[in-house]
Coordinates of C-alpha atoms in Angstrom, one line a residue:
Chain A
M1 CA 0.0 0.0 0.0
D2 CA 1.2 3.4 -0.9
G3 CA 3.3 5.0 1.9
L4 CA 2.9 2.0 4.2
W5 CA 4.4 -1.5 4.4
F6 CA 3.1 -4.2 6.7
K7 CA 3.8 -7.8 7.5
E8 CA 2.3 -10.3 10.0
W9 CA 4.4 -10.9 13.0
R10 CA 3.4 -14.2 14.7
P11 CA 3.6 -14.2 18.5
G12 CA 6.5 -16.2 20.0
R13 CA 7.7 -16.4 23.6
R14 CA 7.2 -13.7 26.1
Y15 CA 9.7 -12.9 28.9
M16 CA 9.9 -10.9 32.1
L17 CA 13.4 -9.6 32.6
K18 CA 14.9 -7.9 35.6
I19 CA 18.0 -5.9 35.0
R20 CA 20.1 -5.2 38.1
P21 CA 21.6 -1.9 39.3
G22 CA 24.7 -0.7 37.4
E23 CA 24.0 -2.7 34.3
L24 CA 23.5 -1.0 30.9
L25 CA 20.1 -1.4 29.3
T26 CA 20.9 -2.0 25.7
A27 CA 23.9 -4.3 26.4
R28 CA 21.7 -6.5 28.7
L29 CA 18.8 -6.6 26.3
K30 CA 21.1 -7.8 23.5
A31 CA 22.8 -10.3 25.7
F32 CA 19.3 -11.6 26.8
A33 CA 18.2 -11.9 23.1
R34 CA 21.4 -13.9 22.3
E35 CA 21.0 -16.2 25.3
A36 CA 17.3 -16.8 24.6
G37 CA 17.8 -17.2 20.9
I38 CA 15.5 -14.4 20.0
K39 CA 15.8 -12.7 16.6
N40 CA 12.9 -10.3 16.5
A41 CA 11.1 -8.9 19.5
F42 CA 9.6 -5.7 20.8
I43 CA 9.4 -4.1 24.3
V44 CA 5.9 -4.3 25.7
S45 CA 6.5 -2.6 29.1
A46 CA 9.4 -1.2 31.1
V47 CA 9.4 0.3 34.5
G48 CA 12.2 1.1 36.9
S49 CA 14.8 3.8 37.4
V50 CA 17.9 4.8 35.4
K51 CA 20.9 7.1 35.6
N52 CA 23.5 8.4 33.1
V53 CA 20.9 8.4 30.3
R54 CA 22.4 9.4 26.9
L55 CA 19.8 10.1 24.2
R56 CA 19.4 12.0 21.0
G57 CA 16.8 14.6 19.8
I58 CA 16.3 16.0 16.3
K59 CA 17.1 19.7 15.9
A60 CA 14.0 21.8 15.4
G61 CA 13.6 22.7 11.7
A62 CA 16.0 19.9 10.6
R63 CA 15.5 18.4 7.1
L64 CA 16.0 14.8 5.9
P65 CA 18.4 13.0 6.0
I66 CA 19.0 13.1 9.8
T67 CA 22.8 13.7 9.9
E68 CA 24.9 14.4 13.0
P69 CA 24.8 18.2 12.7
R70 CA 21.0 17.9 12.7
M71 CA 20.9 16.1 16.1
H72 CA 21.2 17.1 19.7
V73 CA 22.8 14.7 22.1
H74 CA 21.8 15.0 25.7
Q75 CA 23.1 13.4 28.9
F76 CA 20.9 13.1 32.0
E77 CA 22.8 12.1 35.1
G78 CA 19.6 11.5 37.2
P79 CA 18.6 9.2 38.7
L80 CA 15.3 9.4 36.9
E81 CA 12.2 7.2 37.0
L82 CA 12.1 5.1 33.9
L83 CA 8.6 5.6 32.5
G84 CA 8.8 3.7 29.2
L85 CA 11.0 2.1 26.7
E86 CA 9.5 1.7 23.2
G87 CA 11.0 -0.1 20.4
N88 CA 12.1 -3.3 18.8
L89 CA 14.9 -5.8 18.3
V90 CA 15.4 -6.6 14.6
P91 CA 18.5 -8.0 13.0
D92 CA 20.8 -5.8 11.0
G93 CA 22.1 -6.7 7.5
K94 CA 24.6 -9.1 9.0
G95 CA 22.0 -11.0 11.1
E96 CA 23.3 -9.4 14.3
I97 CA 20.7 -8.3 17.0
D98 CA 20.1 -4.6 16.8
C99 CA 18.0 -2.5 19.2
H100 CA 16.0 0.6 18.2
L101 CA 14.8 2.1 21.5
H102 CA 13.2 5.3 22.5
I103 CA 13.2 6.2 26.2
L104 CA 10.9 8.2 28.5
A105 CA 12.1 9.2 31.9
A106 CA 11.1 11.6 34.7
R107 CA 13.3 14.2 36.4
S108 CA 12.8 14.8 40.1
S109 CA 10.5 17.7 39.2
G110 CA 8.1 15.4 37.5
E111 CA 9.0 16.7 34.0
V112 CA 9.5 14.0 31.4
V113 CA 12.5 13.9 29.0
G114 CA 13.1 11.4 26.3
G115 CA 14.5 10.6 22.9
H116 CA 16.3 8.0 20.8
L117 CA 18.3 6.0 23.4
F118 CA 22.0 5.5 23.1
D119 CA 22.3 3.9 26.5
A120 CA 21.3 4.2 30.2
E121 CA 22.4 2.5 33.4
V122 CA 19.9 0.8 35.7
F123 CA 19.6 2.6 39.0
A124 CA 17.5 0.7 41.6
S125 CA 15.8 -1.9 39.3
C126 CA 14.4 -2.4 35.9
E127 CA 11.5 -4.7 35.0
I128 CA 11.0 -5.3 31.2
L129 CA 8.4 -7.4 29.4
V130 CA 9.7 -8.5 26.0
S131 CA 7.6 -10.2 23.3
E132 CA 9.2 -12.3 20.6
G133 CA 8.0 -12.1 17.0
L134 CA 8.3 -15.0 14.6
V135 CA 8.8 -13.4 11.3
E136 CA 11.1 -13.6 8.3
G137 CA 12.3 -10.9 6.0
I138 CA 12.4 -7.9 8.4
E139 CA 15.8 -6.3 8.7
R140 CA 17.2 -3.0 9.8
H141 CA 19.4 -1.0 7.4
A142 CA 20.6 2.5 7.1
S143 CA 18.1 4.5 5.1
K144 CA 19.9 6.9 2.6
S145 CA 16.9 9.2 2.4
G146 CA 16.2 9.2 6.1
G147 CA 19.8 9.1 7.3
V148 CA 19.0 6.7 10.1
P149 CA 18.7 2.9 10.3
T150 CA 15.1 1.7 9.9
I151 CA 13.3 -1.5 9.2
F152 CA 12.9 -2.8 5.7
I153 CA 10.2 -5.4 5.0
E154 CA 10.8 -8.0 2.3
D155 CA 7.6 -9.0 0.5
P156 CA 5.2 -6.8 2.4
E157 CA 1.5 -7.8 2.3
Chain B
M1 CA -18.4 -4.0 38.8
D2 CA -19.1 -0.6 40.1
G3 CA -17.1 2.1 38.3
L4 CA -15.5 -0.5 36.0
W5 CA -16.5 -2.4 32.9
F6 CA -14.3 -5.1 31.3
K7 CA -14.5 -7.7 28.5
E8 CA -12.2 -10.3 27.3
W9 CA -10.4 -9.4 24.1
R10 CA -9.0 -12.5 22.4
P11 CA -5.7 -12.1 20.5
G12 CA -5.9 -12.0 16.7
R13 CA -3.1 -11.2 14.2
R14 CA -0.2 -9.0 15.0
Y15 CA 1.5 -6.7 12.4
M16 CA 4.6 -4.7 12.0
L17 CA 3.9 -1.6 10.0
K18 CA 6.3 0.9 8.5
I19 CA 4.9 4.2 7.6
R20 CA 7.0 6.3 5.2
P21 CA 8.1 9.9 5.3
G22 CA 5.4 12.5 4.5
E23 CA 2.5 10.2 5.3
L24 CA -0.1 11.0 8.0
L25 CA -0.2 8.6 11.0
T26 CA -4.0 8.3 11.5
A27 CA -4.9 8.1 7.8
R28 CA -2.3 5.3 7.2
L29 CA -3.4 3.4 10.3
K30 CA -7.0 3.5 9.3
A31 CA -6.1 2.5 5.7
F32 CA -4.0 -0.4 7.0
A33 CA -6.9 -1.6 9.2
R34 CA -9.3 -1.5 6.2
E35 CA -6.8 -3.4 4.0
A36 CA -6.1 -6.1 6.6
G37 CA -9.7 -6.4 7.6
I38 CA -9.1 -5.4 11.2
K39 CA -12.0 -4.2 13.3
N40 CA -10.5 -3.9 16.8
A41 CA -6.9 -3.4 17.6
F42 CA -4.5 -1.5 19.8
I43 CA -1.0 0.0 19.4
V44 CA 1.7 -2.1 21.2
S45 CA 4.7 -0.1 20.2
A46 CA 5.6 2.9 18.0
V47 CA 9.0 4.5 17.3
G48 CA 10.2 6.9 14.7
S49 CA 10.1 10.6 14.1
V50 CA 7.2 13.0 13.2
K51 CA 6.6 16.6 12.2
N52 CA 3.6 18.9 12.2
V53 CA 2.0 17.2 15.2
R54 CA -1.4 18.6 16.1
L55 CA -2.7 17.6 19.5
R56 CA -5.0 18.6 22.2
G57 CA -4.7 19.1 25.9
I58 CA -7.4 19.7 28.6
K59 CA -7.3 23.1 30.2
A60 CA -6.2 23.1 33.8
G61 CA -9.2 23.3 36.1
A62 CA -11.7 22.2 33.4
R63 CA -14.9 20.4 34.4
L64 CA -16.8 17.7 32.6
P65 CA -18.0 17.5 29.9
I66 CA -14.8 18.3 27.8
T67 CA -16.1 20.9 25.4
E68 CA -14.0 22.9 22.9
P69 CA -13.5 26.0 25.2
R70 CA -12.1 23.6 27.8
M71 CA -9.4 22.3 25.4
H72 CA -6.0 23.7 24.2
V73 CA -4.9 22.8 20.7
H74 CA -1.2 22.7 20.1
Q75 CA 0.8 22.4 16.9
F76 CA 4.4 21.3 17.0
E77 CA 6.3 21.7 13.7
G78 CA 9.3 19.6 14.9
P79 CA 10.7 17.4 13.7
L80 CA 10.4 15.4 17.0
E81 CA 11.4 11.9 18.0
L82 CA 8.2 9.8 18.3
L83 CA 8.4 8.2 21.7
G84 CA 5.1 6.5 21.9
L85 CA 1.6 6.1 20.5
E86 CA -1.0 4.7 22.9
G87 CA -4.5 3.8 22.0
N88 CA -6.9 1.7 20.2
L89 CA -8.9 1.2 17.0
V90 CA -12.5 0.5 17.8
P91 CA -15.4 0.9 15.4
D92 CA -17.8 3.8 15.8
G93 CA -21.6 3.5 15.9
K94 CA -21.7 3.0 12.1
G95 CA -19.1 0.3 12.1
E96 CA -16.4 2.5 10.6
I97 CA -12.8 2.2 11.9
D98 CA -12.1 4.9 14.5
C99 CA -8.7 5.7 16.2
H100 CA -8.3 7.0 19.7
L101 CA -4.6 7.8 19.9
H102 CA -2.4 9.7 22.4
I103 CA 1.1 10.7 21.3
L104 CA 4.4 11.3 23.2
A105 CA 7.2 13.1 21.3
A106 CA 10.5 14.8 22.2
R107 CA 11.6 18.2 21.3
S108 CA 15.3 18.8 20.4
S109 CA 15.9 19.8 24.0
G110 CA 14.8 16.4 25.2
E111 CA 11.6 17.7 26.7
V112 CA 8.6 15.6 26.0
V113 CA 5.3 16.9 24.8
G114 CA 2.1 15.0 24.2
G115 CA -1.7 14.8 24.2
H116 CA -4.7 13.6 22.4
L117 CA -3.5 13.2 18.7
F118 CA -5.4 14.9 15.9
D119 CA -2.7 14.0 13.4
A120 CA 1.1 14.0 12.6
E121 CA 3.2 13.5 9.6
V122 CA 6.0 10.9 9.5
F123 CA 9.4 12.5 9.3
A124 CA 12.2 9.9 8.7
S125 CA 10.4 6.7 9.5
C126 CA 7.8 5.2 11.7
E127 CA 7.7 1.6 13.0
I128 CA 4.4 0.5 14.6
L129 CA 3.4 -2.8 16.1
V130 CA -0.4 -3.4 16.1
S131 CA -2.2 -6.2 17.8
E132 CA -5.7 -7.2 16.7
G133 CA -8.4 -8.0 19.2
L134 CA -11.2 -10.5 18.4
V135 CA -14.1 -9.1 20.3
E136 CA -17.8 -8.3 19.7
G137 CA -19.8 -5.6 21.4
I138 CA -17.2 -2.9 21.9
E139 CA -17.9 0.4 20.1
R140 CA -16.9 4.0 20.5
H141 CA -19.6 6.6 20.9
A142 CA -19.7 10.2 22.1
S143 CA -20.3 10.3 25.8
K144 CA -22.7 13.0 26.9
S145 CA -21.3 13.3 30.4
G146 CA -17.7 13.1 29.3
G147 CA -18.0 15.3 26.2
V148 CA -15.6 13.0 24.2
P149 CA -16.0 9.8 22.3
T150 CA -15.2 6.7 24.5
I151 CA -15.7 3.0 24.3
F152 CA -18.9 1.4 25.4
I153 CA -18.9 -2.3 26.3
E154 CA -22.1 -4.3 25.6
D155 CA -22.6 -7.1 28.2
P156 CA -19.5 -6.4 30.3
E157 CA -18.4 -9.3 32.5
Chain C
M1 CA 23.1 -14.4 33.4
D2 CA 25.2 -11.8 35.2
G3 CA 23.2 -8.6 36.0
L4 CA 20.0 -10.0 34.4
W5 CA 17.3 -12.4 35.4
F6 CA 14.6 -13.6 33.0
K7 CA 11.7 -16.0 33.0
E8 CA 9.2 -17.0 30.3
W9 CA 5.8 -15.5 30.9
R10 CA 3.1 -17.5 29.0
P11 CA 0.2 -15.4 27.6
G12 CA -3.1 -15.7 29.4
R13 CA -6.3 -13.8 28.9
R14 CA -6.4 -10.2 27.6
Y15 CA -9.0 -7.7 28.8
M16 CA -10.2 -4.3 27.7
L17 CA -11.3 -2.3 30.8
K18 CA -13.1 1.0 31.0
I19 CA -12.8 2.9 34.3
R20 CA -15.4 5.5 34.9
P21 CA -15.1 9.1 36.0
G22 CA -14.3 9.7 39.7
E23 CA -12.8 6.2 40.2
L24 CA -9.2 5.6 41.4
L25 CA -6.9 3.9 38.9
T26 CA -5.0 1.6 41.2
A27 CA -8.0 0.5 43.3
R28 CA -10.0 -0.3 40.2
L29 CA -7.2 -2.2 38.6
K30 CA -6.7 -4.3 41.8
A31 CA -10.5 -4.9 42.1
F32 CA -10.6 -6.0 38.5
A33 CA -7.7 -8.4 39.0
R34 CA -9.4 -10.0 42.0
E35 CA -12.7 -10.3 40.2
A36 CA -11.1 -11.9 37.1
G37 CA -8.9 -14.1 39.1
I38 CA -5.7 -12.6 37.7
K39 CA -2.4 -13.1 39.5
N40 CA 0.2 -11.7 37.1
A41 CA -0.5 -9.1 34.4
F42 CA 0.9 -6.1 32.7
I43 CA -0.6 -3.0 31.2
V44 CA -0.3 -2.9 27.4
S45 CA -2.1 0.3 26.7
A46 CA -3.9 3.1 28.6
V47 CA -5.6 6.2 27.2
G48 CA -8.0 8.6 28.8
S49 CA -7.8 11.6 31.2
V50 CA -7.0 11.9 34.8
K51 CA -7.1 14.4 37.7
N52 CA -5.5 14.6 41.2
V53 CA -2.5 12.6 40.1
R54 CA -0.1 11.9 42.9
L55 CA 3.3 10.6 41.9
R56 CA 6.9 10.3 42.9
G57 CA 10.2 11.3 41.4
I58 CA 13.7 10.5 42.6
K59 CA 15.8 13.5 43.7
A60 CA 18.6 14.4 41.3
G61 CA 21.9 13.1 42.6
A62 CA 20.3 10.6 45.0
R63 CA 22.1 7.4 45.9
L64 CA 20.7 3.9 46.6
P65 CA 18.7 2.9 48.5
I66 CA 15.8 5.1 47.5
T67 CA 14.5 6.3 50.9
E68 CA 11.8 8.9 51.5
P69 CA 14.2 11.9 51.9
R70 CA 15.6 11.0 48.4
M71 CA 12.1 11.2 46.7
H72 CA 10.0 14.1 45.6
V73 CA 6.2 13.7 45.8
H74 CA 4.2 15.8 43.4
Q75 CA 0.5 16.3 43.1
F76 CA -1.1 17.5 39.7
E77 CA -4.7 18.6 40.0
G78 CA -5.2 18.7 36.2
P79 CA -7.2 17.4 34.5
L80 CA -4.5 16.0 32.3
E81 CA -4.6 13.7 29.3
L82 CA -3.5 10.2 30.3
L83 CA -0.7 9.3 27.8
G84 CA 0.5 6.1 29.2
L85 CA 0.5 3.7 32.1
E86 CA 3.4 1.3 32.2
G87 CA 3.8 -1.5 34.7
N88 CA 2.8 -4.8 36.1
L89 CA 0.6 -6.6 38.6
V90 CA 2.7 -9.1 40.5
P91 CA 1.8 -10.6 43.9
D92 CA 3.6 -9.5 47.0
G93 CA 5.1 -11.9 49.5
K94 CA 1.7 -12.7 51.0
G95 CA 0.1 -13.5 47.6
E96 CA -1.8 -10.2 47.5
I97 CA -2.1 -8.4 44.2
D98 CA 0.3 -5.5 44.0
C99 CA 0.6 -2.9 41.2
H100 CA 3.8 -1.2 40.1
L101 CA 2.7 1.6 37.8
H102 CA 4.4 4.6 36.2
I103 CA 2.3 7.3 34.7
L104 CA 2.7 9.7 31.8
A105 CA 0.2 12.6 31.5
A106 CA 0.0 15.9 29.6
R107 CA -0.6 19.3 31.1
S108 CA -2.8 21.7 29.1
S109 CA 0.4 23.3 27.7
G110 CA 1.3 19.9 26.1
E111 CA 4.2 19.4 28.5
V112 CA 4.4 15.8 29.8
V113 CA 4.8 15.0 33.5
G114 CA 5.2 11.6 35.0
G115 CA 6.7 9.3 37.6
H116 CA 6.0 6.4 39.9
L117 CA 2.2 6.5 40.4
F118 CA 0.7 6.6 43.9
D119 CA -2.8 7.2 42.6
A120 CA -5.0 9.2 40.1
E121 CA -8.7 9.7 39.6
V122 CA -10.3 9.1 36.2
F123 CA -11.6 12.4 34.7
A124 CA -13.7 11.8 31.5
S125 CA -12.8 8.1 30.8
C126 CA -10.0 5.6 30.9
E127 CA -9.5 2.7 28.5
I128 CA -6.9 0.1 29.5
L129 CA -5.7 -3.1 27.9
V130 CA -4.4 -5.6 30.4
S131 CA -2.6 -8.8 29.4
E132 CA -2.4 -11.7 31.9
G133 CA 0.8 -13.7 32.3
L134 CA 0.8 -17.4 33.4
V135 CA 3.9 -17.7 35.4
E136 CA 5.0 -19.1 38.7
G137 CA 7.7 -17.9 41.0
I138 CA 7.6 -14.1 40.4
E139 CA 6.9 -12.0 43.4
R140 CA 7.4 -8.4 44.5
H141 CA 9.4 -7.8 47.7
A142 CA 11.2 -4.8 49.2
S143 CA 14.8 -4.7 48.0
K144 CA 17.2 -3.8 50.8
S145 CA 19.8 -2.5 48.4
G146 CA 17.4 -0.6 46.2
G147 CA 15.0 0.7 48.9
V148 CA 11.9 0.0 46.8
P149 CA 9.8 -3.1 46.1
T150 CA 10.9 -4.9 43.0
I151 CA 10.3 -8.3 41.4
F152 CA 12.2 -11.3 42.4
I153 CA 12.4 -14.3 40.1
E154 CA 12.7 -17.8 41.5
D155 CA 14.7 -20.1 39.3
P156 CA 15.4 -17.7 36.5
E157 CA 16.5 -19.2 33.2

């Protein structure tokens, strides 16, 4: 369909993970996926607290493609309440597990900050629900027009 | 149960969608639902980037019902990182697909804005996981007391 | 695995709930779980509007464990758009249903606030999708090192 691709993503296993203080979110998620033999998955739910959050925003008024001068990198020392983690684990072009995660976290004032997550360290605890998808032909590649890696769907419906 | 209705919502198909730059989120979601023959669904996960986001907040101190003078409409040109899309697709009283979506998006400063989504344009890419629900007797209608459309459940448990 | 515990969480029933104006979110969620006989579950999606939101943030620079002097409690009268509810229902050490919920809500300016939820009252409506998990050996206990209750997984994989 014009402007939209879609593909059925059959449900696989579902896991509750707990990541312990001092561990890095993305490294632990990838290690979990390798250990459990998961290729495709998405984050259903994530609560806990984090510190040293490094994330990226897009500069106001930026055009495509999203290049480095068009991004703002922020570092939040925290600790912050982790309010959400949205995204998916989809293999890259070499079949390696790759995460695309966006984070939502609260400052002590209650204000919420967020963006494209580079990495964050778990503060007190982190409880994540991950759901596996049984699907072939979905990979993440760099998009020339967009400037960022994004999923490509082979034989969309 | 007093103050609460609930109904089992059996899992149906699950889809990974990719919406391409320049396309409108709600129009593409509705078009997808029509093409895939989906009546009821909810958004499990959404990441990407958006621009020209039009959303609504409720004025502080407002009372029910939520009428137009009690709302604030905001337009964010962006681009912004899309941090989340929460909501459901439930048919309206005529059986037409209707979306109720709330959006979360980050400004280049890392600050997060959000509200009831009217519409937004995809910037670089948008990856959405949608999960179908097989259920009868759930419809969205305008609520006289609330002032806004909300779901009504026939024969709740 | 070092720094990470995980356990498979088999899918159970899925419910669409509607909580009506004036009702408290956490009380209604717990009452629902008791009525439906649910032990473990997580929130997949939540949209609506809320008022009198009481939540907690962690003070910037705080160390573990998270004790009361290291928290900030905030009260938002609102009403606010409810943009998300993340978290899980897992029994405590006595087998009683216990919620761990983080909230995301928008002020009339479009700014998003959030944190660890104590409680909130439904304003116009609230639509929540809850997914049951069939799992044994996951409980929530106070963590001495973290200072807050968190899940403990018996026999992680």
